[in-house]
mmCIF file of C-alpha atoms in Angstrom:
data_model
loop_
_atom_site.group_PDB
_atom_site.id
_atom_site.type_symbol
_atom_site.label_atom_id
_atom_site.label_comp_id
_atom_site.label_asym_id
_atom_site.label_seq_id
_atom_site.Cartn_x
_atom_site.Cartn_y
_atom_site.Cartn_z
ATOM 1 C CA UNK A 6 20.757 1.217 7.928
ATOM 2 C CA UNK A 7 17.961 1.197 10.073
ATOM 3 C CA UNK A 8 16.380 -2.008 9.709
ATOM 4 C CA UNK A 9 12.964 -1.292 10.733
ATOM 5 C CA UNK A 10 9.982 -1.617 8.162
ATOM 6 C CA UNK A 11 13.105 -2.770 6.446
ATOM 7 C CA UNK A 12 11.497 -4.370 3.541
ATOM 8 C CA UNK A 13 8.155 -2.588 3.410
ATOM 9 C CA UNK A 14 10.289 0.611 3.297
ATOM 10 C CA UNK A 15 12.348 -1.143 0.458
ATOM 11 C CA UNK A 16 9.412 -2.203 -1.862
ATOM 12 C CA UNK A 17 8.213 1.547 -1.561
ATOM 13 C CA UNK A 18 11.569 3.162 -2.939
ATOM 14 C CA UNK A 19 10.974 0.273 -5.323
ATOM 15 C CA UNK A 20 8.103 1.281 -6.575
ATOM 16 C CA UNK A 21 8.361 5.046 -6.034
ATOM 17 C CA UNK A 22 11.346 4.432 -8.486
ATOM 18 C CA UNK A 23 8.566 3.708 -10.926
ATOM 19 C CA UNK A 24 7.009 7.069 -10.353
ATOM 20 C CA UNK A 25 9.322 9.546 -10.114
ATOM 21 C CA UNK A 26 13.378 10.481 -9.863
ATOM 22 C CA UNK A 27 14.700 8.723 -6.085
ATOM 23 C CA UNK A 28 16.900 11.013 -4.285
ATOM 24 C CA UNK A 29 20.455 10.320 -4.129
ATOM 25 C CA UNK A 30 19.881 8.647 -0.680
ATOM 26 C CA UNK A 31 16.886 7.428 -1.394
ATOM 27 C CA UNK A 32 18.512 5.616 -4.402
ATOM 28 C CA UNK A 33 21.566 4.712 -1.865
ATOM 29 C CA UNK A 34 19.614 3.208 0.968
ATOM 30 C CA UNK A 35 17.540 1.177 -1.652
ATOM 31 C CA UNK A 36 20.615 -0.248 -3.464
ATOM 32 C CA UNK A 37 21.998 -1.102 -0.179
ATOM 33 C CA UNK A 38 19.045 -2.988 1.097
ATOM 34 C CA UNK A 39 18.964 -4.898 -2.294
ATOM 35 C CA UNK A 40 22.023 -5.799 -2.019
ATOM 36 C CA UNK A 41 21.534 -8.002 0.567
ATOM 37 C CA UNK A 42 17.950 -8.984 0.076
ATOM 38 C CA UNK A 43 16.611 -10.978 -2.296
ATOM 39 C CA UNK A 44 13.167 -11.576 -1.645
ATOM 40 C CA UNK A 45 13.031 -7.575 -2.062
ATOM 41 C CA UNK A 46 15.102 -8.509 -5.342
ATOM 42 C CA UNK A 47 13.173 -10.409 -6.589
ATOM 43 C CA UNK A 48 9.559 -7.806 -5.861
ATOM 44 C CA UNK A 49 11.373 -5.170 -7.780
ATOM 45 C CA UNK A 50 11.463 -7.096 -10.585
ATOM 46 C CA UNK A 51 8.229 -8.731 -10.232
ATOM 47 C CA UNK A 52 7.111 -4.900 -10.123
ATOM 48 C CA UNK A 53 8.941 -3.863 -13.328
ATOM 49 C CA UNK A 54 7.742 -6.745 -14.946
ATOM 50 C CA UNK A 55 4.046 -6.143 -14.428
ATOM 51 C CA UNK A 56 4.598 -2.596 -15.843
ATOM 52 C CA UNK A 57 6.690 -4.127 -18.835
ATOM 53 C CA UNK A 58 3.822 -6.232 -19.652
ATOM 54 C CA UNK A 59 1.037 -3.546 -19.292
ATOM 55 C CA UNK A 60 2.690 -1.356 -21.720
ATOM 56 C CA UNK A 61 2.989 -4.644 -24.284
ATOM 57 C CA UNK A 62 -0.277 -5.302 -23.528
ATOM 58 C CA UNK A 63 -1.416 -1.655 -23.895
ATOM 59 C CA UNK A 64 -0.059 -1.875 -28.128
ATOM 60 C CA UNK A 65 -1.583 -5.363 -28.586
ATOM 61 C CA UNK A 66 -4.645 -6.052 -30.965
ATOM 62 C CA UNK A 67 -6.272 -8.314 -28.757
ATOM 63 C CA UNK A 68 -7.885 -9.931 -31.221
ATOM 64 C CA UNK A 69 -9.208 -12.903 -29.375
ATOM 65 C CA UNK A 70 -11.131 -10.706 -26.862
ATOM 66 C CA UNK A 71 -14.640 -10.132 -27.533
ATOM 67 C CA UNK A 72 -15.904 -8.315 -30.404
ATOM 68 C CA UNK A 73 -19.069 -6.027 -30.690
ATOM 69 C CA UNK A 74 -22.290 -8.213 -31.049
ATOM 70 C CA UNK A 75 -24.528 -7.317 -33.782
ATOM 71 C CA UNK A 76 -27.051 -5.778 -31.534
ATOM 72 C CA UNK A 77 -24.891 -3.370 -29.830
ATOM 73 C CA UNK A 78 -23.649 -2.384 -33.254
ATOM 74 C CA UNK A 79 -26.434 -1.975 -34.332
ATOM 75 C CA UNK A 80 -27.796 0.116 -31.412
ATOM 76 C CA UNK A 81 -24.167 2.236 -32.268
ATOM 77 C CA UNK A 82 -25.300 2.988 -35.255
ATOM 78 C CA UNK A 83 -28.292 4.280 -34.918
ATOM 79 C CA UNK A 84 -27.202 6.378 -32.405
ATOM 80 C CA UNK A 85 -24.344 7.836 -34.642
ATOM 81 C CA UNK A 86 -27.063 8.404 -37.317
ATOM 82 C CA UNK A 87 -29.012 10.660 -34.965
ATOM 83 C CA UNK A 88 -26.384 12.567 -34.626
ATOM 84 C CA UNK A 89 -24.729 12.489 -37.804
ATOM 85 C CA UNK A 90 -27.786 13.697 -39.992
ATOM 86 C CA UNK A 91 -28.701 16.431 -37.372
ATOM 87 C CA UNK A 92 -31.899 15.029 -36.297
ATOM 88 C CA UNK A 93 -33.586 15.397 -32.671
ATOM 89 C CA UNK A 94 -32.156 12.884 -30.338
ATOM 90 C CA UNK A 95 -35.412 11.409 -27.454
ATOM 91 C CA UNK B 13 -26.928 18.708 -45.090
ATOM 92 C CA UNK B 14 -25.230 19.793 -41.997
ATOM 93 C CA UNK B 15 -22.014 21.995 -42.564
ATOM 94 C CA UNK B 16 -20.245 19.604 -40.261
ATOM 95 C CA UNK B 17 -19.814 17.876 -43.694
ATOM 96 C CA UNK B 18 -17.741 20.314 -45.003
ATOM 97 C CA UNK B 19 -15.266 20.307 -42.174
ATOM 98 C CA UNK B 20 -14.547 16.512 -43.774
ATOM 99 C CA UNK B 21 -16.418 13.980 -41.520
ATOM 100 C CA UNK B 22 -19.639 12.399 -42.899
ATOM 101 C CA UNK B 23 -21.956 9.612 -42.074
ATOM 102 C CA UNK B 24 -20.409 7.295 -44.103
ATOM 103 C CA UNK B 25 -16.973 8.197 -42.662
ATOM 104 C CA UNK B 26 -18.655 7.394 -38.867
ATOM 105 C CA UNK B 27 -19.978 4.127 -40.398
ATOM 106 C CA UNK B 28 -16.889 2.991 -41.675
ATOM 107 C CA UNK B 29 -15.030 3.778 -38.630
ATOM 108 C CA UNK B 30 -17.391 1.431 -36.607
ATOM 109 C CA UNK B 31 -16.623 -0.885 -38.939
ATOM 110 C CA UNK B 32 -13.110 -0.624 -38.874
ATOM 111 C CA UNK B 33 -11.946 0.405 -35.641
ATOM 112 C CA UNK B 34 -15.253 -0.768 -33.467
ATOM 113 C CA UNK B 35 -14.040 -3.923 -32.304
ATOM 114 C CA UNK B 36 -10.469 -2.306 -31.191
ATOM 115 C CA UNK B 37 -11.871 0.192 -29.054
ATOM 116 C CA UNK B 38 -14.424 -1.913 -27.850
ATOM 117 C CA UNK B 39 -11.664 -4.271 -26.531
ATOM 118 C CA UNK B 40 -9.724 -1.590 -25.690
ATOM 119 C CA UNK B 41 -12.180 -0.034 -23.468
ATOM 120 C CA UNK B 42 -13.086 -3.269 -21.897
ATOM 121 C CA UNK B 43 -9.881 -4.701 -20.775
ATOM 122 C CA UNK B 44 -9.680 -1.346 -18.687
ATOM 123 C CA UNK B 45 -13.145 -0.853 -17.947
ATOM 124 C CA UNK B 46 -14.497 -4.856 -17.166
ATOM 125 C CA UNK B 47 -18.298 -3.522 -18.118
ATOM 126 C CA UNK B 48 -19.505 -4.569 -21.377
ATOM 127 C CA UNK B 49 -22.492 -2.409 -21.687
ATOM 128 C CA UNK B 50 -19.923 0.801 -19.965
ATOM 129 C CA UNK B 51 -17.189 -0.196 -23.106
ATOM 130 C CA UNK B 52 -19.859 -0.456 -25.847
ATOM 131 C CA UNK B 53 -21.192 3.298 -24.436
ATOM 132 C CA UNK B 54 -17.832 4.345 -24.390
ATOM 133 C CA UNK B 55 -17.090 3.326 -28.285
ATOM 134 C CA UNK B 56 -20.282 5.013 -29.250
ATOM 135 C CA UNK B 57 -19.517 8.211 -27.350
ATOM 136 C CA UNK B 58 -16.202 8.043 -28.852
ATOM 137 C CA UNK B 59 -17.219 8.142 -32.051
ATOM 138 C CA UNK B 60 -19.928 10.889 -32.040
ATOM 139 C CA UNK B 61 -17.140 13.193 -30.603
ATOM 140 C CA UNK B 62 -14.984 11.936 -32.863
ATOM 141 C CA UNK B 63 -17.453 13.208 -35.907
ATOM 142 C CA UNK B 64 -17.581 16.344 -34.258
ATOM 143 C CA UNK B 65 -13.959 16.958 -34.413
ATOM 144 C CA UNK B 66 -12.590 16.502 -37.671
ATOM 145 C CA UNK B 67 -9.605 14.368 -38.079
ATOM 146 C CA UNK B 68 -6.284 15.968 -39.618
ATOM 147 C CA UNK B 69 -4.363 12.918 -40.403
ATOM 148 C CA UNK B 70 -1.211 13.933 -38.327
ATOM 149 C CA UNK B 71 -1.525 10.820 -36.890
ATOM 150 C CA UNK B 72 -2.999 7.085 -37.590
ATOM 151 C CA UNK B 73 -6.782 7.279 -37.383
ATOM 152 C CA UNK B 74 -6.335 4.904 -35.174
ATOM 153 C CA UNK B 75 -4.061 6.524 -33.046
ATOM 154 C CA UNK B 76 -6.340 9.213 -32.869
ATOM 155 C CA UNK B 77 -9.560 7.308 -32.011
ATOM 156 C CA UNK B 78 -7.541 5.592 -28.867
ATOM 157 C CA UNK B 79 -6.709 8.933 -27.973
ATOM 158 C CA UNK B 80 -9.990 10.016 -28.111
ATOM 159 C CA UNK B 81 -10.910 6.946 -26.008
ATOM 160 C CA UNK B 82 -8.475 7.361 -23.493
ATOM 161 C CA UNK B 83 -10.164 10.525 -22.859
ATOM 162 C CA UNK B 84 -13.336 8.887 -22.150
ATOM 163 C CA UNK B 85 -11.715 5.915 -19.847
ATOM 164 C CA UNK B 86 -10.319 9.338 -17.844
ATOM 165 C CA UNK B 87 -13.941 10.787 -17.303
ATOM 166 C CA UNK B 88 -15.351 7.704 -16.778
ATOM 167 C CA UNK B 89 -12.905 7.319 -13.660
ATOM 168 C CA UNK B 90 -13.200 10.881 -12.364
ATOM 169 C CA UNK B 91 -16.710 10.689 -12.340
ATOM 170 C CA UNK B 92 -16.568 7.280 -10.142
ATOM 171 C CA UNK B 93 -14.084 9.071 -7.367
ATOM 172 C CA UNK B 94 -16.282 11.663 -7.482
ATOM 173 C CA UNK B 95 -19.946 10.264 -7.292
ATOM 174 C CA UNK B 96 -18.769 7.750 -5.376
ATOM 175 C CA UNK B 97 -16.409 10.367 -3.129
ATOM 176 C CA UNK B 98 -13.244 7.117 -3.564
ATOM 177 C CA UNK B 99 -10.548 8.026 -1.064
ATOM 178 C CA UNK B 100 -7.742 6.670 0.078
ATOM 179 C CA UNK B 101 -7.730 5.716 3.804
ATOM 180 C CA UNK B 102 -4.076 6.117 5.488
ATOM 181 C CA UNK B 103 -4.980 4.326 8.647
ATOM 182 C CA UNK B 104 -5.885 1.169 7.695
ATOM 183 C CA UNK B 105 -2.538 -0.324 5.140
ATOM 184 C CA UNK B 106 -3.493 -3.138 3.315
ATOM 185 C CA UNK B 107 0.564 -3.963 2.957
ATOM 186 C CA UNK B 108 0.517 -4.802 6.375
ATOM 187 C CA UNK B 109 -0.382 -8.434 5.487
ATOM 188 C CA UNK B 110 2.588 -8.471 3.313
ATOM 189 C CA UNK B 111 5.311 -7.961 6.235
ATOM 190 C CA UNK B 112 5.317 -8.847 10.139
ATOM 191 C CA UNK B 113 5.230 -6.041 12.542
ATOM 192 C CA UNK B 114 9.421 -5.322 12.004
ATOM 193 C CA UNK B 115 8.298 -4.811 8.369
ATOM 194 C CA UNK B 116 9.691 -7.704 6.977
ATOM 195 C CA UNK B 117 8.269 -10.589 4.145
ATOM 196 C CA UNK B 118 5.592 -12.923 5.936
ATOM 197 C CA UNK B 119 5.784 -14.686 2.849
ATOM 198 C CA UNK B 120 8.728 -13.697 0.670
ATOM 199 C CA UNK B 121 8.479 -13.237 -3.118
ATOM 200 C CA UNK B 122 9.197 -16.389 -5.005
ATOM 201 C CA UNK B 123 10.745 -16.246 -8.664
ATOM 202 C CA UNK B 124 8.667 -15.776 -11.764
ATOM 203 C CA UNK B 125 9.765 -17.918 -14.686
ATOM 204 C CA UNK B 126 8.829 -15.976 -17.511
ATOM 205 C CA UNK B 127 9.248 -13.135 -19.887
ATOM 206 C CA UNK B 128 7.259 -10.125 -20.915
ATOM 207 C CA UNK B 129 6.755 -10.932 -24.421
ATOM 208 C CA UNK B 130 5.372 -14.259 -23.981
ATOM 209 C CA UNK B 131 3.115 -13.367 -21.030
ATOM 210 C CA UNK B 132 2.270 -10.359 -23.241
ATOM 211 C CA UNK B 133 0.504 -12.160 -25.875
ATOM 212 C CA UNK B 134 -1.142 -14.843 -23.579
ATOM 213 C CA UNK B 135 -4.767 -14.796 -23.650
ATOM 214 C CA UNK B 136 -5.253 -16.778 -20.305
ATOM 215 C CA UNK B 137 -2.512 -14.465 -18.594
ATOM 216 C CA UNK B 138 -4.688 -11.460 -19.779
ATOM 217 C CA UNK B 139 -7.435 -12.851 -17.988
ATOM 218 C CA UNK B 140 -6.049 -13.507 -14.907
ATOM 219 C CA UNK B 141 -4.393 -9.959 -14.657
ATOM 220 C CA UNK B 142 -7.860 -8.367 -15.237
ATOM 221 C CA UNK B 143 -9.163 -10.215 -12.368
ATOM 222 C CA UNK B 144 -6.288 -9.269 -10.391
ATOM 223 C CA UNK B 145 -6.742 -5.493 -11.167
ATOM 224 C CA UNK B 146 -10.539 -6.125 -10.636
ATOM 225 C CA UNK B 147 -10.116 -7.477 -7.288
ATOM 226 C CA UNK B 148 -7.929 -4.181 -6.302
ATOM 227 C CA UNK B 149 -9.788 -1.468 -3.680
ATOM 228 C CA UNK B 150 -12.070 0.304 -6.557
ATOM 229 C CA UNK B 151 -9.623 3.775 -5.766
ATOM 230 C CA UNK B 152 -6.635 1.498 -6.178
ATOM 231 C CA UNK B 153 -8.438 0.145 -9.467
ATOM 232 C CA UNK B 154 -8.950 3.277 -11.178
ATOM 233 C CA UNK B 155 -5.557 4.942 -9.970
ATOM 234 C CA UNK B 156 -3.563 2.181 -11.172
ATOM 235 C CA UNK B 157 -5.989 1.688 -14.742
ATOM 236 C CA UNK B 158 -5.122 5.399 -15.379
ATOM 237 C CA UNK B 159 -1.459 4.784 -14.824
ATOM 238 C CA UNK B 160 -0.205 1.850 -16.080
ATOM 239 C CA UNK B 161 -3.042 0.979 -18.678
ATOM 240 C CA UNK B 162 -3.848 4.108 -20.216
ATOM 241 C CA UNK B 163 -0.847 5.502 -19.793
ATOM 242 C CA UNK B 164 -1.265 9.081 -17.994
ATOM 243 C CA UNK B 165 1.695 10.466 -16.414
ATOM 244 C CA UNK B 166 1.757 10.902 -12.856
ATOM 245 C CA UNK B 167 0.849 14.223 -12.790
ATOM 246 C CA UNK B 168 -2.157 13.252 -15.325
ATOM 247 C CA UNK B 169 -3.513 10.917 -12.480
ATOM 248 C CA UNK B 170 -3.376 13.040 -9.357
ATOM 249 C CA UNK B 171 -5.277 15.526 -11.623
ATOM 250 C CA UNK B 172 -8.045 13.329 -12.758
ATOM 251 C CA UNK B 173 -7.615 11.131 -9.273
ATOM 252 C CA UNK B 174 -7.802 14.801 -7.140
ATOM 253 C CA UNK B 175 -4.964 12.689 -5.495
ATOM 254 C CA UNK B 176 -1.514 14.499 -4.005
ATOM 255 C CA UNK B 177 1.377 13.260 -5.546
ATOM 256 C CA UNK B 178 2.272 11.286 -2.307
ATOM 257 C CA UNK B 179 -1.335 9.651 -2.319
ATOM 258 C CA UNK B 180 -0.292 8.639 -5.836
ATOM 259 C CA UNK B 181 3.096 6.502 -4.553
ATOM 260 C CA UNK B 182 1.275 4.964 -1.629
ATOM 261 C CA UNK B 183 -1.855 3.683 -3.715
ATOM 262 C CA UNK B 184 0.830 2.288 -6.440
ATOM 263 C CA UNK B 185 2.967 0.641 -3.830
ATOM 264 C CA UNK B 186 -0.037 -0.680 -2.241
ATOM 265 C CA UNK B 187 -1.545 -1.673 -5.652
ATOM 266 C CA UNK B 188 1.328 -3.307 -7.017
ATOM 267 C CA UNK B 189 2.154 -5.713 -3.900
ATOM 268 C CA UNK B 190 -0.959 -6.851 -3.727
ATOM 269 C CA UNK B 191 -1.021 -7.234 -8.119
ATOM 270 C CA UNK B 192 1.898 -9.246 -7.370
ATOM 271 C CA UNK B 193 0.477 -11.401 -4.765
ATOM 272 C CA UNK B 194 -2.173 -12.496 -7.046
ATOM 273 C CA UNK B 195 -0.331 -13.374 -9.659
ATOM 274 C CA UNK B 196 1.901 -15.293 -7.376
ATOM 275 C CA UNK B 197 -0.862 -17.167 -6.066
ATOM 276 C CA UNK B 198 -3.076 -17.239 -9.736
ATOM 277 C CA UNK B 199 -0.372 -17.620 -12.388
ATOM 278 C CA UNK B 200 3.140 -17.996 -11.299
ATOM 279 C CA UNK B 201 1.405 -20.640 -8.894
ATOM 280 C CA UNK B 202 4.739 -20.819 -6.313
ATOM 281 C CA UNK B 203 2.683 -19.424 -3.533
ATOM 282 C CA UNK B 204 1.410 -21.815 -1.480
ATOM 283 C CA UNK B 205 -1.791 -22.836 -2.343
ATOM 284 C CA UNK B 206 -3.008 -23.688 1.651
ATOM 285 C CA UNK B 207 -4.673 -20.532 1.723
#
């Protein structure tokens, strides 16, 4: 394997893999690198892992974010009544 | 009234969704947005087009509320690439500081001792993440917000993004090793912190 851009070229298959189907040497020359690199390893993990936790984090209440204030409610409201009971928005 | 109210929605069905479901989008909308006064906009618009649809109940109202948000977080983002005319520059790689000119680690990955679920549900970890995404190239930002927090499919992104497919893979790559980076160096905390 050409060992140029070695690992660069590694974390892209890496996280091309996340993206779309790798070729079949694509796939190969990946494995093959990973095999015998672990800091690379170790990234494509890293990499899964942030997805992993976006997609937990994408279903989670969030609950102790912050909430609407009272004013911006309030200012939501309003606006929704504008619309709501057809009359002229300025 | 109106005869929107015989399609189903009324006022008090608007108010009650505020009530109920305000707070979720709002948070919803800013943990991809990071603009309060953009997220509470973005509930409010959601909402009014929300009233002027009329909800069928094949799904959660809920459900269908995010998805009518998620439509909103897309504009939002195509309007910023284009306004703003984002692109993505080939010469200049920002993974460059990654590797040393044979393309191998400068400073190579260290383990991360932890596991989705927990990180998932920690507050502080949320935080930091934000700030990491935040801190990404503003194209990077939205590419990788439409992806991997709102969930589009590729080919979803490089049609809001006007992006090529190939665009797409080098602004993830790009984005992701330099997420990872800062979580290295703001959560994980094995980096080294002489920097």
């Amino acid at each position: 394997m050409n060992n140029d851009h070695a690992c660069k070229l590694a974390t892209r298959l890496a996280s091309d893999a996340l993206e779309r189907p790798l070729s079949f040497f694509e796939g190969l020359r990946l494995r093959l690198h990973l095999a015998m690199c672990s800091p690379c390893r170790l990234c494509k993990r890293e990499m899964e892992l942030l997805r992993n936790v976006l997609r937990r984090l994408q279903n989670r209440e969030m609950s102790d974010m912050p909430s609407l204030s009272d004013s911006d409610r309030q200012a939501i409201r309003r606006s929704l009544q504008k619309i709501t009971t057809g009359s002229p928005s300025n | 009234m109106t005869d929107r109210q015989e399609k189903g929605n009324s006022d008090q069905d608007v108010d009650l969704w505020l009530k109920e479901h305000g707070d979720y989008l709002y948070r919803y909308a800013l943990f991809r947005v990071s603009n309060e006064e953009l997220a509470r906009d973005m509930v409010q618009e959601t909402l009014i087009a929300a009233w002027k649809a009329s909800f069928h109940g094949n799904s959660s109202l809920r459900t269908w509320l995010v998805g009518i948000m998620k439509h909103k977080i897309i504009d939002h983002v195509r309007k910023e690439i284009r306004t703003r005319q984002l692109s993505e520059s080939l010469e200049t790689d920002p993974t460059s500081a990654f590797f040393d000119h044979t393309g191998h680690w400068n400073k190579p990955p260290q383990g991360w001792h932890d596991d989705p679920e927990a990180l998932s549900s920690n507050r502080q970890f949320a935080e930091v993440l934000q700030g990491c995404i935040g801190a990404l190239p503003d194209l990077h930002k939205h590419v990788f917000t439409l992806r991997e927090m709102n969930g589009e499919n590729s080919q979803s992104v490089c049609n809001s993004c006007e992006i090529t497919p190939t665009n797409l893979h080098v602004i993830m790559h790009r984005a992701r090793l330099a997420l990872r980076n800062c979580l290295e160096k703001n959560w994980f905390g094995n980096g080294n912190k002489d920097e």
